[in-house]
CSV table of C-alpha atoms in Angstrom, one decimal:
chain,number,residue,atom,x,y,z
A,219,UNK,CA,235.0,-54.6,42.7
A,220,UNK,CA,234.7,-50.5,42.7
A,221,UNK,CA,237.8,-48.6,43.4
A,222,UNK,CA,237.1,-48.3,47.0
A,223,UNK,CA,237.1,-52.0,47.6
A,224,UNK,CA,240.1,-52.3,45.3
A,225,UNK,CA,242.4,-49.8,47.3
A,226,UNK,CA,240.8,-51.3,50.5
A,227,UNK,CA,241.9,-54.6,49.6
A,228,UNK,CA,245.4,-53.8,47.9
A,229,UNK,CA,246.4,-52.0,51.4
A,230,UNK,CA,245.0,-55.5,53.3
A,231,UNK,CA,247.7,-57.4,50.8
A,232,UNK,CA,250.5,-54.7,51.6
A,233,UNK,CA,250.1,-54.6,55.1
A,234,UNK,CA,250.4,-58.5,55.7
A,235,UNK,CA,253.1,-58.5,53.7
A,236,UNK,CA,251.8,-61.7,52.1
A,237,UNK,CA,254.0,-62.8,49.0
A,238,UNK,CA,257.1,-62.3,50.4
A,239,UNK,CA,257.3,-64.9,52.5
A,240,UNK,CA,257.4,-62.9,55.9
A,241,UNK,CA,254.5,-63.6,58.8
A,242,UNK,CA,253.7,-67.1,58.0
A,243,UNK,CA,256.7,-68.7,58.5
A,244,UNK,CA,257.0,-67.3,62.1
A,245,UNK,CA,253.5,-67.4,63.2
A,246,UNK,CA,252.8,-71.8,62.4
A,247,UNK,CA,251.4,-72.0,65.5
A,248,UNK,CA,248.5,-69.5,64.8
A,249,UNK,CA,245.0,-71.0,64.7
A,250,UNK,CA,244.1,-73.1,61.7
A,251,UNK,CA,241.3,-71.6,59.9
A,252,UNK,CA,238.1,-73.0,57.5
A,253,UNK,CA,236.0,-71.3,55.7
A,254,UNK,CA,233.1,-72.9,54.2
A,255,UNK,CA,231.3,-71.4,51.2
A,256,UNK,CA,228.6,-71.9,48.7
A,257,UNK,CA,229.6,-68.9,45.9
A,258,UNK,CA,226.0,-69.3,44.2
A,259,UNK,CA,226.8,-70.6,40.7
A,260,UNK,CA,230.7,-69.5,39.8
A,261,UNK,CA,230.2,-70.5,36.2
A,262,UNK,CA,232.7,-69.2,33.6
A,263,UNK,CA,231.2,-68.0,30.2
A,264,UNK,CA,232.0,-70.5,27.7
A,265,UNK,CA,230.4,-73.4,27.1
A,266,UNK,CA,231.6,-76.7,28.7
A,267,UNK,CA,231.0,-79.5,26.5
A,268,UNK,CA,228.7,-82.4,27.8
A,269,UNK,CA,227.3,-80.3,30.4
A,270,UNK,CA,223.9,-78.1,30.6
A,271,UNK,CA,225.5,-74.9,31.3
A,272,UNK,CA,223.5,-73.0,28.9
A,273,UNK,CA,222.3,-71.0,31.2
A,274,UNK,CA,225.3,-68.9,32.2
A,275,UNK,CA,226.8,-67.9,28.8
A,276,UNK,CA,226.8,-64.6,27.3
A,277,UNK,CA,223.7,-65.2,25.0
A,278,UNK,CA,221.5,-66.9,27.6
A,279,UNK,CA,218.5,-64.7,29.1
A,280,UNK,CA,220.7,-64.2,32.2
A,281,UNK,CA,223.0,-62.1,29.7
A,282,UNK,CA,226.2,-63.9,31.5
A,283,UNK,CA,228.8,-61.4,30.4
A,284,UNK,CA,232.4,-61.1,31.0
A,285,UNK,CA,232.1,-58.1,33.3
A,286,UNK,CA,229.6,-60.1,35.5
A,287,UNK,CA,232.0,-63.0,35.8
A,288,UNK,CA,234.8,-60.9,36.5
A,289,UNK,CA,232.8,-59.0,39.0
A,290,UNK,CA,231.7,-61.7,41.0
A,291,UNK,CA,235.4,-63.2,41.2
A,292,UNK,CA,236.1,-59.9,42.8
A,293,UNK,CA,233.6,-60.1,45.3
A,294,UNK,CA,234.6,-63.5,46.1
A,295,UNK,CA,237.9,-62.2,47.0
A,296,UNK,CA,236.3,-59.7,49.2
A,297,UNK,CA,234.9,-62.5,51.2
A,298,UNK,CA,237.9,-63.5,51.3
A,299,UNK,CA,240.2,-60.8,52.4
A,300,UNK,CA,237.3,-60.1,55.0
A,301,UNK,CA,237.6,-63.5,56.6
A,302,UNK,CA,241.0,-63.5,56.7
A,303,UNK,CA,241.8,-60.3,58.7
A,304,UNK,CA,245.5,-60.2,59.6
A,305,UNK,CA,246.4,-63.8,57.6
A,306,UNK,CA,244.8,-65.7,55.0
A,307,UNK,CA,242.0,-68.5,55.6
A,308,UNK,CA,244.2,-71.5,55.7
A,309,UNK,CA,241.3,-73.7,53.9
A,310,UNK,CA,238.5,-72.4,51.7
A,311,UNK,CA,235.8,-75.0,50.8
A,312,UNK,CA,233.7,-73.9,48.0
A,313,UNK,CA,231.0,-74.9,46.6
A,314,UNK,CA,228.9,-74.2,43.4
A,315,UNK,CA,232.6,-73.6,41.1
A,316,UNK,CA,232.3,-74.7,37.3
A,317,UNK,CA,235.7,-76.2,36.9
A,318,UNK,CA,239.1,-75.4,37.3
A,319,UNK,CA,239.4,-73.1,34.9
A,320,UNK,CA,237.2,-70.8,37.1
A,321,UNK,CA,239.4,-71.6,40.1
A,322,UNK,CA,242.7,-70.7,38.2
A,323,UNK,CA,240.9,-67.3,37.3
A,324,UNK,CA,240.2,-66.9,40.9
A,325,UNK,CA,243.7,-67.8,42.5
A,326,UNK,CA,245.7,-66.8,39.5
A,327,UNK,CA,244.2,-63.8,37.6
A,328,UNK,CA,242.4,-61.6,40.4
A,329,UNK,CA,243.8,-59.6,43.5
A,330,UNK,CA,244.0,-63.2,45.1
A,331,UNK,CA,246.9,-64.4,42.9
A,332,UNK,CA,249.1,-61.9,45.7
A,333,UNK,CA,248.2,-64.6,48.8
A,334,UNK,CA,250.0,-67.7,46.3
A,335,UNK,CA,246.6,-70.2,46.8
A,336,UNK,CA,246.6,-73.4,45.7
A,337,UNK,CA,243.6,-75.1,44.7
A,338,UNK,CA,242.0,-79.0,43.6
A,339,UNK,CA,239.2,-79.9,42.3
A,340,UNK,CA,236.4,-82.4,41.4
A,341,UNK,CA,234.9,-83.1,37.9
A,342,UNK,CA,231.8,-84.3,38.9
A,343,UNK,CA,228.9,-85.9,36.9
A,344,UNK,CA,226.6,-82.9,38.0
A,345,UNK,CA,224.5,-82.6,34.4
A,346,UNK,CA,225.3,-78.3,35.2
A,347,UNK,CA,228.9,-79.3,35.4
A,348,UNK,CA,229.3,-78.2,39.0
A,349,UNK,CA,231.7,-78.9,41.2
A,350,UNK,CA,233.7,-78.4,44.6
A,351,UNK,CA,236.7,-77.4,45.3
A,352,UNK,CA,239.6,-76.5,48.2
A,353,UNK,CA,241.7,-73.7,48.4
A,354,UNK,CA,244.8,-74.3,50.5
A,355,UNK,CA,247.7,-72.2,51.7
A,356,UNK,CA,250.9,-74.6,51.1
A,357,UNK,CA,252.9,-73.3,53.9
A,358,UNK,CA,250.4,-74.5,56.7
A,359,UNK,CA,248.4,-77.4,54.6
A,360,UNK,CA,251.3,-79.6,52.5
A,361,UNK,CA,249.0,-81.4,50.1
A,362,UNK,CA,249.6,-85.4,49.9
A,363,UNK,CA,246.7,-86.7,47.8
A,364,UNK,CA,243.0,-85.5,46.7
A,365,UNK,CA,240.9,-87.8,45.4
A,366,UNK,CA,236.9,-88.1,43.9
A,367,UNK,CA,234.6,-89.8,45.7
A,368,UNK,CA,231.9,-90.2,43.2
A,369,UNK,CA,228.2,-91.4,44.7
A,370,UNK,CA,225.7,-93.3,41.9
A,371,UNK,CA,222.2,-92.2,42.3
A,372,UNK,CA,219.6,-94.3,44.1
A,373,UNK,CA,217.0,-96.0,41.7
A,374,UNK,CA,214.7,-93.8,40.2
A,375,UNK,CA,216.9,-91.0,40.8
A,376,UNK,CA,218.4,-90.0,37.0
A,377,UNK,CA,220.9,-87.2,37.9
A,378,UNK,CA,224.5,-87.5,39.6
A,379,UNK,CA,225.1,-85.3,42.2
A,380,UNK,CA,228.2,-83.7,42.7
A,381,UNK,CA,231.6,-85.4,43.5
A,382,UNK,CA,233.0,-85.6,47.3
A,383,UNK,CA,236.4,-83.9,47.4
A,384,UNK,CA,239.1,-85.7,49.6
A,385,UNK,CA,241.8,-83.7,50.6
A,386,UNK,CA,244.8,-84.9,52.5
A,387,UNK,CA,247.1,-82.8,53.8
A,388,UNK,CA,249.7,-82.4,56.3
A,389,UNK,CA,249.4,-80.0,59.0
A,390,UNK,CA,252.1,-77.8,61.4
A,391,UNK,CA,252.3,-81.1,64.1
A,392,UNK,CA,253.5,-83.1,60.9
A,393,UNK,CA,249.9,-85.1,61.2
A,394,UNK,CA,247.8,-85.7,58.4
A,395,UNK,CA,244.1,-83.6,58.5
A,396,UNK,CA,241.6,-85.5,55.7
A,397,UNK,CA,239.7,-83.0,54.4
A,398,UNK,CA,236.4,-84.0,52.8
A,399,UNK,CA,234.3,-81.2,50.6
A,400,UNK,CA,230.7,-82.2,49.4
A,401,UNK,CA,227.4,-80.8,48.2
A,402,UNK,CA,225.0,-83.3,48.9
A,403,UNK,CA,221.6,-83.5,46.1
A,404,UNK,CA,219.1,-80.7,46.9
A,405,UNK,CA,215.2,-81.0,47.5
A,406,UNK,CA,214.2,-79.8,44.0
A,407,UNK,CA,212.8,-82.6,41.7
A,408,UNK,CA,211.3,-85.8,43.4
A,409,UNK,CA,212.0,-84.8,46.9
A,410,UNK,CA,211.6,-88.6,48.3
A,411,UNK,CA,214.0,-89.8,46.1
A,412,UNK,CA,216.2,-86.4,46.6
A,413,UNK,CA,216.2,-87.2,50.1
A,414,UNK,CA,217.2,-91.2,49.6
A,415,UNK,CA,220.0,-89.9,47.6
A,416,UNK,CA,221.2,-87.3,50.5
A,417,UNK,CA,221.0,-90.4,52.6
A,418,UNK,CA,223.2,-92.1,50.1
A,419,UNK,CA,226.2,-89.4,50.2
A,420,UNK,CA,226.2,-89.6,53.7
A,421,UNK,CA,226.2,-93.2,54.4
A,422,UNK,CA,229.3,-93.1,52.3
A,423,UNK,CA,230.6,-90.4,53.7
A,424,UNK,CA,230.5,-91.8,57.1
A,425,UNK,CA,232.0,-95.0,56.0
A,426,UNK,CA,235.2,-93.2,54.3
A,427,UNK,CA,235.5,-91.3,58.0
A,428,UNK,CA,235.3,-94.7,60.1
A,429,UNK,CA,237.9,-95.8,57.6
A,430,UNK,CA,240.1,-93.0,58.3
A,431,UNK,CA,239.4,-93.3,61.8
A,432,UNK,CA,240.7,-96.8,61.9
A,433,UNK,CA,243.5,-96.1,59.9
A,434,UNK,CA,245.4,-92.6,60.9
A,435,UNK,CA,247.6,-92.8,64.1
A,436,UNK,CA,246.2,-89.8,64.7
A,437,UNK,CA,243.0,-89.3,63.1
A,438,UNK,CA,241.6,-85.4,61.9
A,439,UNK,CA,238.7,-86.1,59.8
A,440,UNK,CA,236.6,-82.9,58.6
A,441,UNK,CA,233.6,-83.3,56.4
A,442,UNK,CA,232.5,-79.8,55.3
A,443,UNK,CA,229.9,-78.4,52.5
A,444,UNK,CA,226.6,-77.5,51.7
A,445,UNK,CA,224.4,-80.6,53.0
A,446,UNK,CA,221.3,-79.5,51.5
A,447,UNK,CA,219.9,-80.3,55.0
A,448,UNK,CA,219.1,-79.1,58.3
A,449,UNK,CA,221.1,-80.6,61.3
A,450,UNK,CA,218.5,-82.4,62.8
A,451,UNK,CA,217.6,-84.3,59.2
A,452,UNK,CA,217.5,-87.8,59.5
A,453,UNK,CA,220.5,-87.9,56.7
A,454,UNK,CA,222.4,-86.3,59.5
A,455,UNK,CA,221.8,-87.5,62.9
A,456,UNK,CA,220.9,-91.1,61.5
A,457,UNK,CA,222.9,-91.8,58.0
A,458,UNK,CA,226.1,-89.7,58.5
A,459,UNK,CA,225.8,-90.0,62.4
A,460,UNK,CA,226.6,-86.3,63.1
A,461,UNK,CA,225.4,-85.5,66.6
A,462,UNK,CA,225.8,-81.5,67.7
A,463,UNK,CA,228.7,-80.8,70.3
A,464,UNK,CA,227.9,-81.8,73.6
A,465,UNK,CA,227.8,-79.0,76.1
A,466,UNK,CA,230.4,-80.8,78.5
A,467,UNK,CA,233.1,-82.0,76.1
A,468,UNK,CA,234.6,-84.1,78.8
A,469,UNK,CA,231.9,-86.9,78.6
A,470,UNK,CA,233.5,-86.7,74.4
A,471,UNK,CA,237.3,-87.8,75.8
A,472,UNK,CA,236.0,-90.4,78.4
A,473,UNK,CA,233.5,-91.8,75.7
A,474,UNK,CA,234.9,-95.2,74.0
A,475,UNK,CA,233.6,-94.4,70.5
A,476,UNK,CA,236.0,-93.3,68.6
A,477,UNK,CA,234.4,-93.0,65.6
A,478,UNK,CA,231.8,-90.8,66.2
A,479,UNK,CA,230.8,-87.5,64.5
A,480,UNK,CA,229.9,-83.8,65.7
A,481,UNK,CA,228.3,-81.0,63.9
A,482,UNK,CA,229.9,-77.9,65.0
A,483,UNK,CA,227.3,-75.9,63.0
A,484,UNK,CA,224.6,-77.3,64.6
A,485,UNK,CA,224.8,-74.0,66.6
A,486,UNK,CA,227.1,-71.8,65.0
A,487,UNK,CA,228.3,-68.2,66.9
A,488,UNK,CA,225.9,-66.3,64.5
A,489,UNK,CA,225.3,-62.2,64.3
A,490,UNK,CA,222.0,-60.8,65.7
A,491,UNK,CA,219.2,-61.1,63.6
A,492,UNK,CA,221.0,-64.0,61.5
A,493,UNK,CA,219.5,-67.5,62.2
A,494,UNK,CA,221.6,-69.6,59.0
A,495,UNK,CA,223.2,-69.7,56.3
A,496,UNK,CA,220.9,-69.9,54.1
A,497,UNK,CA,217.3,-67.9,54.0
A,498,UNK,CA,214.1,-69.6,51.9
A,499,UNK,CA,210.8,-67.7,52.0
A,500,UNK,CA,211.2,-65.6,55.3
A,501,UNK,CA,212.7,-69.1,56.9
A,502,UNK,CA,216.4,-69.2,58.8
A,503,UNK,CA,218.1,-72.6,57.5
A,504,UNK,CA,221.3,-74.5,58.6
A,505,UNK,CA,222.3,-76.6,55.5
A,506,UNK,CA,226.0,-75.9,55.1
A,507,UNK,CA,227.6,-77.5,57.6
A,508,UNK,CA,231.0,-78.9,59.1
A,509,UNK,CA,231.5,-82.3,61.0
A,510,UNK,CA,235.0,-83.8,62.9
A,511,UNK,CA,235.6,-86.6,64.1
A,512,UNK,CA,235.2,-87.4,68.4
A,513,UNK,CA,238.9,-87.3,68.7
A,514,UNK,CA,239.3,-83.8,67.6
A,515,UNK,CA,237.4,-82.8,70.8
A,516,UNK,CA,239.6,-84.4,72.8
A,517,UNK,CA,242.6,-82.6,74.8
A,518,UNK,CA,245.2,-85.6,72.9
A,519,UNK,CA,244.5,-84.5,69.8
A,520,UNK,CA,246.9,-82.2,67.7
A,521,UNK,CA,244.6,-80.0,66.2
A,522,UNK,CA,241.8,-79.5,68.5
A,523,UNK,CA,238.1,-77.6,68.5
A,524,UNK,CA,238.3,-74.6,70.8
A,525,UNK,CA,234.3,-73.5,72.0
A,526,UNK,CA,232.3,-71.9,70.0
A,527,UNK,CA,234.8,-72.4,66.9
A,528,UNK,CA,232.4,-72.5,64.5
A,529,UNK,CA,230.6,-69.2,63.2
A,530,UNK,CA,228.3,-67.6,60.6
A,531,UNK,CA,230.4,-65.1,58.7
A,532,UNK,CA,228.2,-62.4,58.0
A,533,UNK,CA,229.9,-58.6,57.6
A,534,UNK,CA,227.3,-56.3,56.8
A,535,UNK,CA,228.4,-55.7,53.2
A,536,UNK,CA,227.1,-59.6,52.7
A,537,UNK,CA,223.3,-58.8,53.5
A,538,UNK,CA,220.5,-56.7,52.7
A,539,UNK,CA,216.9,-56.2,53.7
A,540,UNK,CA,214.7,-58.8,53.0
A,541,UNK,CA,212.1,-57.0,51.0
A,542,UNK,CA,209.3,-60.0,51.1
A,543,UNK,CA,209.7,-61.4,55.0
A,544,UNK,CA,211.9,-58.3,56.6
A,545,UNK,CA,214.9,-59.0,58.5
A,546,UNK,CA,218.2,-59.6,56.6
A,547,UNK,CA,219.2,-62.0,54.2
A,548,UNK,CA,221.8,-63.0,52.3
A,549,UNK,CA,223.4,-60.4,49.4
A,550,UNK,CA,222.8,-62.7,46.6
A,551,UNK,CA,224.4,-61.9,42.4
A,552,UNK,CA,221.2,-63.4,41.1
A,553,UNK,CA,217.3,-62.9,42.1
A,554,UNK,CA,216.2,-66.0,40.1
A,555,UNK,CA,216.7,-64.8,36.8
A,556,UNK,CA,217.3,-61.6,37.8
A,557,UNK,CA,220.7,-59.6,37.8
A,558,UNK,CA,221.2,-58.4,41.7
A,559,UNK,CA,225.2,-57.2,42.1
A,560,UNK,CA,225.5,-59.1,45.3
A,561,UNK,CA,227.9,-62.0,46.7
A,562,UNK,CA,225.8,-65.4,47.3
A,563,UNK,CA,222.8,-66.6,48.2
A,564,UNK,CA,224.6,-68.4,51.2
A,565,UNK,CA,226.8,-67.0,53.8
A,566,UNK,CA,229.8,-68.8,54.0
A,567,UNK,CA,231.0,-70.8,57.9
A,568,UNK,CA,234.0,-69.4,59.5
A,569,UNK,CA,235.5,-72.3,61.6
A,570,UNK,CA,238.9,-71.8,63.9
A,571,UNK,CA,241.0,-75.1,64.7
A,572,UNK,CA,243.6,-74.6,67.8
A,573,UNK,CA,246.5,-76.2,68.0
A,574,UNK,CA,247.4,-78.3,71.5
């Protein structure tokens, strides 16, 4: 971060008042909010044993250094203190973190370590060691439990993909909200088999929401992450049974299936000239996503899904001009191997949760 950003951010800190235990405590009925975000390859700089991280270490090509980590934490906790405005993102789903020791450098050794986040975390299979992770704040998210949902790879397919977080928490009504963090297999490689695997994660997926379902009393089930696939993928609408939010969410409360899934990013509030979250060759895509459960949308429930609650985040310090295609794009730290100074390749979802 340069000294600009610093003091701009240090005043943020000071003027919520944030660490002392003021604002929060008085404000539990303010919005709940999500952010979603793919941070582009958070690696730390040593080398983690068992894993091909090779490529992000001081001596690799990409020159990995110190200063670089250090820098992109700092411009992860821009994004961060941008989102959050007034109050801290409640919930910050990340994806694309090394371990937890990169998380506890994050929340514990940076200009964050002033907001008192608390963080779990996967330790996934992924032969690059990466993982996903949650951020919580413990005053409006009480964690109960977090678990690893860990999906084998179809035949044929050698590599593990990363962990599913599960998160379970309990929110202001005293109800529990089941958080779910993934990033399913992407299309490099063998794409058929790339794509039987996405299908994979989200058949199990949906089979650890309709369990949820079934079992809460008052079931809030939130799948969120990088899906590696457009919303309209078969892996979506058919395997994980995410449909996009219907226009007239009454026909949602009279409908008698409770299990069913929406896509709030299916069309996400986005800024002009900003079709995704993601831009490939010129092309707009939609591949990080967030899903609830039907009952969410319904006026019963506790912690409910206002219209249009579900947005691109996309300040103008997070984009530049896209040199090959023109428009924007996304800010991104590396250009392949390239060192570029930006945030991420992906912009992260900003998603607001009102209470009842």
């Amino acid at each position: 971060m340069n000294r600009r950003h610093t003091v701009v951010l240090l005043l943020w800190l000071l003027a919520t008042g944030i660490g002392v235990g003021q604002g929060r405590a008085q404000g539990q009925r303010e919005p709940l909010r999500l952010l979603t975000y793919n941070v582009e390859n958070l690696f730390d700089t040593c080398h983690d044993a068992g894993f091909d991280d090779y490529e992000f270490l001081p001596t690799s090509p990409r020159r990995w250094t110190g200063q670089r980590y250090w820098g992109k934490l700092g411009r992860v906790v821009r994004v961060l203190a941008a989102a959050g405005g007034d109050h801290p993102v409640d919930l910050v789903a990340l994806t694309e973190v090394e371990n937890d020791s990169v998380l506890r450098d994050l929340c514990r050794r940076t200009r964050l370590a002033r907001l008192d986040y608390r963080y779990v975390c996967t330790r996934s299979a992924d032969s690059r060691g990466i993982d996903v992770a949650l951020l919580y704040q413990p005053e409006r998210f009480r964690l109960l439990a977090s678990r690893s949902l860990r999906v084998p790879p179809p035949t044929g397919y050698v590599r593990f993909t990363r962990d599913v977080l599960h998160v379970m928490g309990q929110v202001g009504s005293g109800d529990t909200l089941d958080l779910m963090v993934c990033h399913w297999p992407s299309h490099r490689g063998d794409r058929f088999s790339a794509m039987r695997y996405r299908e994979q994660v989200a058949r199990t997926l949906r089979r650890h929401a309709d369990s949820l379902v079934s079992m809460r009393r008052v079931p809030m089930v939130v799948i969120t992450g990088d899906f590696n696939d457009e919303p309209n993928a078969p892996s979506i609408l058919r395997h994980l049974g995410a449909v996009a939010v219907p226009a007239d969410t009454a026909a949602v409360a009279g409908s008698s299936e409770s299990h069913a899934l929406y896509l709030l990013s299916a069309r996400p509030v986005a800024p002009k000239d900003i079709g995704g979250t993601y831009k490939y060759r010129g092309m707009w895509n939609r591949i990080d996503h967030v899903a609830v459960n039907a009952a969410m949308l319904t006026p019963t429930s506790p912690l409910q899904v206002p219209p249009r609650a579900c947005h691109i985040f996309a300040p103008d310090f997070l984009s530049e001009y896209d040199r090959s295609y023109g428009g924007k794009m996304p800010h991104r730290y590396y250009m392949g191997p390239i060192y570029h100074g930006g945030y991420s390749d992906h912009y992260p979802l900003l998603t607001t949760f009102v209470w009842r």
